[in-house]
CSV table of C-alpha atoms in Angstrom, one decimal:
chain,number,residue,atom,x,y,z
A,493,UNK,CA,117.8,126.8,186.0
A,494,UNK,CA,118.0,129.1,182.8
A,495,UNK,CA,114.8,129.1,180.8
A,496,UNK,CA,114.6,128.2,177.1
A,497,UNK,CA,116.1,130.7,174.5
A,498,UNK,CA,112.3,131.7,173.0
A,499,UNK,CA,112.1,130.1,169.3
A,500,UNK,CA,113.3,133.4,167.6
A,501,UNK,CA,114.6,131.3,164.5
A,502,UNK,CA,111.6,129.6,163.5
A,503,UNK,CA,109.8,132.7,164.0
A,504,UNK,CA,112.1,134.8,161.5
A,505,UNK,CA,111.3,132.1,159.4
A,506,UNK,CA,107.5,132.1,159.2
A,507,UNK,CA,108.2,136.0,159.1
A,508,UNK,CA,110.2,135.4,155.6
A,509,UNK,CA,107.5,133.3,154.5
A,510,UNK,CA,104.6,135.5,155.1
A,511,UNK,CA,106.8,138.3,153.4
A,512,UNK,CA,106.6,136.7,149.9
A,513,UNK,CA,103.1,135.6,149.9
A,514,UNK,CA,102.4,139.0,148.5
A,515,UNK,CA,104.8,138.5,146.2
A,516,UNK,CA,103.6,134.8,144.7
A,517,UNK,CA,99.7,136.2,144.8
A,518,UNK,CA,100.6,139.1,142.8
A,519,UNK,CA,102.7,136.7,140.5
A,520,UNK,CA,100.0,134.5,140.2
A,521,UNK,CA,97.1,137.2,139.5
A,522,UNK,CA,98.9,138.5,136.8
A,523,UNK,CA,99.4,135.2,134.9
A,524,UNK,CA,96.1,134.4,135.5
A,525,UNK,CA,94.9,137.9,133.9
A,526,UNK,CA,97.8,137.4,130.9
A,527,UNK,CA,96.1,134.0,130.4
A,528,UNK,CA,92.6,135.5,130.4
A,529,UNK,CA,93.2,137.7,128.2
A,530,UNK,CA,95.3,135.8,125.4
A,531,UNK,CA,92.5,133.4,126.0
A,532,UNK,CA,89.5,135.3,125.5
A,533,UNK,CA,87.7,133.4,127.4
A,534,UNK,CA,88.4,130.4,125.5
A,535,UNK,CA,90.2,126.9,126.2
A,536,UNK,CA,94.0,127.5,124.6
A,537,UNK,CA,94.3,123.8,124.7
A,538,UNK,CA,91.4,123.2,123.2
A,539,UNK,CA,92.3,125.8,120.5
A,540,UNK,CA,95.9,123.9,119.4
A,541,UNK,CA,93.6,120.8,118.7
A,542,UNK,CA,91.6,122.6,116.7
A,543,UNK,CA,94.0,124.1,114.5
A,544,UNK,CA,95.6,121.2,114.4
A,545,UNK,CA,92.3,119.3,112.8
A,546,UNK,CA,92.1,122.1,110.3
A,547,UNK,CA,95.5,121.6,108.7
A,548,UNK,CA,94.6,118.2,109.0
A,549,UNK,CA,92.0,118.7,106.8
A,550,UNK,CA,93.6,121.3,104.5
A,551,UNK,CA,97.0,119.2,104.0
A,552,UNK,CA,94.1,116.0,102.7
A,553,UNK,CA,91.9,118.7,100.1
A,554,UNK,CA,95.5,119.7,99.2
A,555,UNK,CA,96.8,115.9,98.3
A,556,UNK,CA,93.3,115.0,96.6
A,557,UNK,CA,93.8,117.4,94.4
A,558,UNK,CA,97.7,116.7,94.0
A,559,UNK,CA,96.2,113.1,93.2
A,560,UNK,CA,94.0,114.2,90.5
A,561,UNK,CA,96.6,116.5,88.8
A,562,UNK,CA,98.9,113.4,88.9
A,563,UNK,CA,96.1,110.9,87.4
A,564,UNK,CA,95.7,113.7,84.5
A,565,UNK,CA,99.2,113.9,83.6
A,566,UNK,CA,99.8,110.1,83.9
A,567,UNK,CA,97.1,109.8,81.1
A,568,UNK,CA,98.5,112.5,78.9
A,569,UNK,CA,101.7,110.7,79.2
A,570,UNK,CA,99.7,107.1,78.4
A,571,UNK,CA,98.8,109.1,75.5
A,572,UNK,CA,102.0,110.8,74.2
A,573,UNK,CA,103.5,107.3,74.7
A,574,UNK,CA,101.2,105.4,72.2
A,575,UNK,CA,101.5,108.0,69.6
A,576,UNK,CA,105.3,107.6,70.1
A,577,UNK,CA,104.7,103.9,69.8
A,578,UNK,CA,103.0,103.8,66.8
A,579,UNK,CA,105.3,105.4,65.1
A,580,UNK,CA,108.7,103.9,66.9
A,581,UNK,CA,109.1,100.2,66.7
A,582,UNK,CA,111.5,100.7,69.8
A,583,UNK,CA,109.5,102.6,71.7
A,584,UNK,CA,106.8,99.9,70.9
A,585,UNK,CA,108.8,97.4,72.5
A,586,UNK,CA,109.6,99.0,75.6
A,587,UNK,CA,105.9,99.9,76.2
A,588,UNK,CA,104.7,96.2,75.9
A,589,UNK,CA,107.9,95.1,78.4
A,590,UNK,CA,106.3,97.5,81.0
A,591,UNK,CA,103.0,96.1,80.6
A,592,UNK,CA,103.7,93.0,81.3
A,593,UNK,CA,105.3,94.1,84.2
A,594,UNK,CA,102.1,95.9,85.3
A,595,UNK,CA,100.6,93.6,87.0
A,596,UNK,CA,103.3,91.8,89.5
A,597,UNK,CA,104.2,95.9,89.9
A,598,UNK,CA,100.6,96.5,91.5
A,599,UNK,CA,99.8,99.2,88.7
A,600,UNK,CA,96.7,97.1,87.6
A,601,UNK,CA,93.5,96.6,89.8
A,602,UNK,CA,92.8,93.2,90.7
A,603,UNK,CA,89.5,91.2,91.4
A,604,UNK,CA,88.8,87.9,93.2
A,605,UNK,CA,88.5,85.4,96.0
A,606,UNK,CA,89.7,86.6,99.4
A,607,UNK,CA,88.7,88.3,102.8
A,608,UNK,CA,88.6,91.3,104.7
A,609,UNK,CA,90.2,92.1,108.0
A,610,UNK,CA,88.9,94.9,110.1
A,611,UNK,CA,91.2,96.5,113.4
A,612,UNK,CA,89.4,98.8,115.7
A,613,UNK,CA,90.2,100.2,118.9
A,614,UNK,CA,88.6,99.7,122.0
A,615,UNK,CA,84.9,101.2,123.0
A,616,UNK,CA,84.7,103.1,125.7
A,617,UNK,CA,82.5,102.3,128.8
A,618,UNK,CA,79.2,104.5,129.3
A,619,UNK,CA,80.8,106.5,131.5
A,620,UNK,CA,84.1,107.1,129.5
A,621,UNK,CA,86.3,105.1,131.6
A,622,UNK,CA,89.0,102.5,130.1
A,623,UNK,CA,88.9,98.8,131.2
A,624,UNK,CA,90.2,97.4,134.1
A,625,UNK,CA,93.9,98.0,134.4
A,626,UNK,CA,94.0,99.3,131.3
A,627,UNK,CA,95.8,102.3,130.0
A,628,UNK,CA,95.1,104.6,127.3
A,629,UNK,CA,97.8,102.9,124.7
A,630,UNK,CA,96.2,99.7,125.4
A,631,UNK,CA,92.8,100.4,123.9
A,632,UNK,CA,94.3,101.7,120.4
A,633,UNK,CA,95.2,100.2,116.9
A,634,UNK,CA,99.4,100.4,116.9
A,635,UNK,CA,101.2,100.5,113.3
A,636,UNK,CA,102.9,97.3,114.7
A,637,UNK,CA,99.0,95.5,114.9
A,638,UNK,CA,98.7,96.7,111.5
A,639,UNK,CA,101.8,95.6,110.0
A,640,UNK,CA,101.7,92.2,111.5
A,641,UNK,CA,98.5,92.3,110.0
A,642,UNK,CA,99.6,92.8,106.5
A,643,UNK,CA,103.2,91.1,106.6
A,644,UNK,CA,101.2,87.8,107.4
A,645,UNK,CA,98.9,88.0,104.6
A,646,UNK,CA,102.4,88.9,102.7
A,647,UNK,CA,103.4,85.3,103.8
A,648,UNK,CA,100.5,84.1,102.9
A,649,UNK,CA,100.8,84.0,99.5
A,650,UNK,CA,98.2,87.0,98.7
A,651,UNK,CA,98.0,88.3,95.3
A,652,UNK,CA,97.0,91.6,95.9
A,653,UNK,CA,96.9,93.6,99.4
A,654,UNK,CA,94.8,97.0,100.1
A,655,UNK,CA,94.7,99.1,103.6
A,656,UNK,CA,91.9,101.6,103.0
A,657,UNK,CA,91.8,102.6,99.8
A,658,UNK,CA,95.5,101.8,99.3
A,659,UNK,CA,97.2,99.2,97.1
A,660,UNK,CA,99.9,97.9,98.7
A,661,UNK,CA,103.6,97.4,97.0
A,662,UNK,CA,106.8,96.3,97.4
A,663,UNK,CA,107.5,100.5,98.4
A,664,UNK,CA,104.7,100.9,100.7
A,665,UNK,CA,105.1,101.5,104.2
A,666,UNK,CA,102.6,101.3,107.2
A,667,UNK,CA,102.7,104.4,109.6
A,668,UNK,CA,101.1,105.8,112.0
A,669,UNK,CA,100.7,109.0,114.0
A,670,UNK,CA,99.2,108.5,117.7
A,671,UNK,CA,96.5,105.8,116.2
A,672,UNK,CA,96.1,108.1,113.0
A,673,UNK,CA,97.3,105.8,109.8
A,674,UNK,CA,99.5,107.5,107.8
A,675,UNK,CA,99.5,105.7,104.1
A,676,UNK,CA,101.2,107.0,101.0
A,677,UNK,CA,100.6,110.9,101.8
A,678,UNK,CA,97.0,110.6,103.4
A,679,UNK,CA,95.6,110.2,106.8
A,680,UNK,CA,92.9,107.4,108.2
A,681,UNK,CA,91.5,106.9,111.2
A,682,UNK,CA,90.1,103.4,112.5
A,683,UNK,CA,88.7,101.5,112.2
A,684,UNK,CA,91.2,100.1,109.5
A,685,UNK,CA,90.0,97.7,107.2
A,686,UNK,CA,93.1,95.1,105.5
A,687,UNK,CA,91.7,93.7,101.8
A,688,UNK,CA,93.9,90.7,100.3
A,689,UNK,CA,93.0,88.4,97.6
A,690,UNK,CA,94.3,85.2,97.7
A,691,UNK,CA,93.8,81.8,99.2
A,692,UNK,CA,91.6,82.6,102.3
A,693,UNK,CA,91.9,79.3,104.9
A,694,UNK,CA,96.0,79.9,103.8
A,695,UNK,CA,95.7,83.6,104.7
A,696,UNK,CA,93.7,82.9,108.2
A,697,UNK,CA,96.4,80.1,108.9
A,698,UNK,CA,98.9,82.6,108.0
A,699,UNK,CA,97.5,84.8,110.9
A,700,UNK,CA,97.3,82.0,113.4
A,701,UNK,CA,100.9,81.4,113.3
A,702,UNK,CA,102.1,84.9,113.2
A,703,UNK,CA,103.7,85.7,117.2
A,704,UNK,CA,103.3,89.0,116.4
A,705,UNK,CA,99.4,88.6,115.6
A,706,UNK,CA,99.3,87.1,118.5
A,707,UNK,CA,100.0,90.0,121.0
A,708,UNK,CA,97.4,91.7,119.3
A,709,UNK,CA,95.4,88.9,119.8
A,710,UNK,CA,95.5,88.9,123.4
A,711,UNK,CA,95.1,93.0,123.6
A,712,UNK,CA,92.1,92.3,121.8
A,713,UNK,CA,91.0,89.4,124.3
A,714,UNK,CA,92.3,91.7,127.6
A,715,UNK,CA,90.7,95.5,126.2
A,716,UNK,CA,87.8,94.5,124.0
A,717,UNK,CA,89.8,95.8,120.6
A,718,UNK,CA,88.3,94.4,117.2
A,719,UNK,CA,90.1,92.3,115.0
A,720,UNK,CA,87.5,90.8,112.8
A,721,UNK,CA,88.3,88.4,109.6
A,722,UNK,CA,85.6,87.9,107.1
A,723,UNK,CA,85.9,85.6,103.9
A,724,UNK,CA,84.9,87.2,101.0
A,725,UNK,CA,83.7,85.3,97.5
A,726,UNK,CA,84.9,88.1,95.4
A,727,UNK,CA,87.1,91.8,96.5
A,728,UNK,CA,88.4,93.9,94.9
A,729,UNK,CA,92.0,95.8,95.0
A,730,UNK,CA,92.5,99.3,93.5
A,731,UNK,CA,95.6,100.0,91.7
A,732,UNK,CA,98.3,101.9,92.5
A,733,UNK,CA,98.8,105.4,91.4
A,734,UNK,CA,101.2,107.1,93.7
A,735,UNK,CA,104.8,107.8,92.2
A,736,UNK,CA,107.0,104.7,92.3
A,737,UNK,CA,109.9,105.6,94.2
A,738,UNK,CA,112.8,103.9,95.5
A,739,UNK,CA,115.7,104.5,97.1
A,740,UNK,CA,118.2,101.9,95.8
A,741,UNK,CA,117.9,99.3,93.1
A,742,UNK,CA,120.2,96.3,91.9
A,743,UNK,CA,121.2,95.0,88.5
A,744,UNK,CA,120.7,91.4,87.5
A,745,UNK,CA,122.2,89.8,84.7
A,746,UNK,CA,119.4,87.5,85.0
């Protein structure tokens, strides 16, 4: 009986193996030295976050003071545009036809009966773990919870409609960046509070029957967000001053 060829394949092989361990160490030891090094013995992670805050920041002093130049010119040209006025009966006219278009155009701040609707995300448990089967996008505002939000207080009737700080109009638009909002050129982070004026048992009907509401609603009852809705006897909406823009635009002969 012959005896078994010895396993002079598999051996070869471990041999190969054991041949580039060397190799992979050195590899290794040298990115983790490059890494050391470019890191200083700090987090590099941790560093891209940071820098990324600070522009942040920079990119909002820069727009506040964008804002103010804009408010300062939009009153010298208030100005220059009544002395014009007073002296041209045409330009007259076409002064008082855009000031009676002020208000329905959101250019005018507005005061009265109404509510206030605050979004939040989720709290954290005391040890920094999410709820049960939850993940990490369920415990966050979404710009869809927000615009539902605000398109049913839209159908609702409201007169006048602030996120923030920010008068709403018919050129606004709702965005957001992770569960950052992102609102005419400036940044917010929650929790975001929703100011109409108008009819409040209309508005809170309004969101009752909205389906998209509704899914936020049930995040809310699943994760713990916020979604609070408070009647208020008098608020207050800011006017707009950001440029009015718009992409396309229709003639009517009336």
């Amino acid at each position: 009986m012959t005896p078994p060829a010895p396993p002079a394949t598999v051996r070869r092989g471990r041999s190969g193996w054991g041949a580039l361990v060397p190799v992979v160490a050195l590899a290794a030891g040298l990115l983790f030295a490059t890494s050391g090094q470019t890191a200083e013995g700090s987090d590099l992670r941790a560093g891209n976050v940071t820098e990324l805050s600070g522009l942040i920041a920079q990119r909002n002093e820069v727009i506040l003071e964008q804002q103010q130049q804009l408010a300062d010119l939009q009153r010298r040209a208030r100005e220059l545009t009544d002395q014009a006025a007073s002296r041209d009966g045409a330009v007259a006219q076409a002064q008082a036809a855009g000031d009676a278009g002020a208000l329905s155009a959101g250019l005018v701040a507005l005061r009265g009966r109404g509510l206030e609707i605050t979004l939040d995300d989720a709290p954290r448990r005391p040890d920094g773990s999410l709820p049960m089967g939850a993940r990490a996008d369920d415990v966050v505002i979404h710009q869809s919870d927000v615009q539902a939000v605000v398109n049913a207080v839209w159908a609702a009737g409201a007169d006048g409609v602030a996120v923030m700080d920010q008068r709403l109009v018919a050129t606004s638009a709702v965005r957001c960046v992770g569960n950052v909002l992102l609102l005419q050129g400036r940044t917010y982070s929650p929790p975001f509070v929703v100011t109409a004026i108008g009819d409040p048992a209309a508005i809170r009907a309004q969101l009752a029957a909205s389906p998209q509401v509704a899914v936020f609603q049930q995040a809310v009852e699943d994760f713990g967000l916020t979604f609070g809705v408070r009647d208020r006897p008098e608020v207050t909406v800011p006017a707009y001053t950001a440029p009015l823009d718009m992409a396309y635009a229709t003639a009517s002969d009336g």
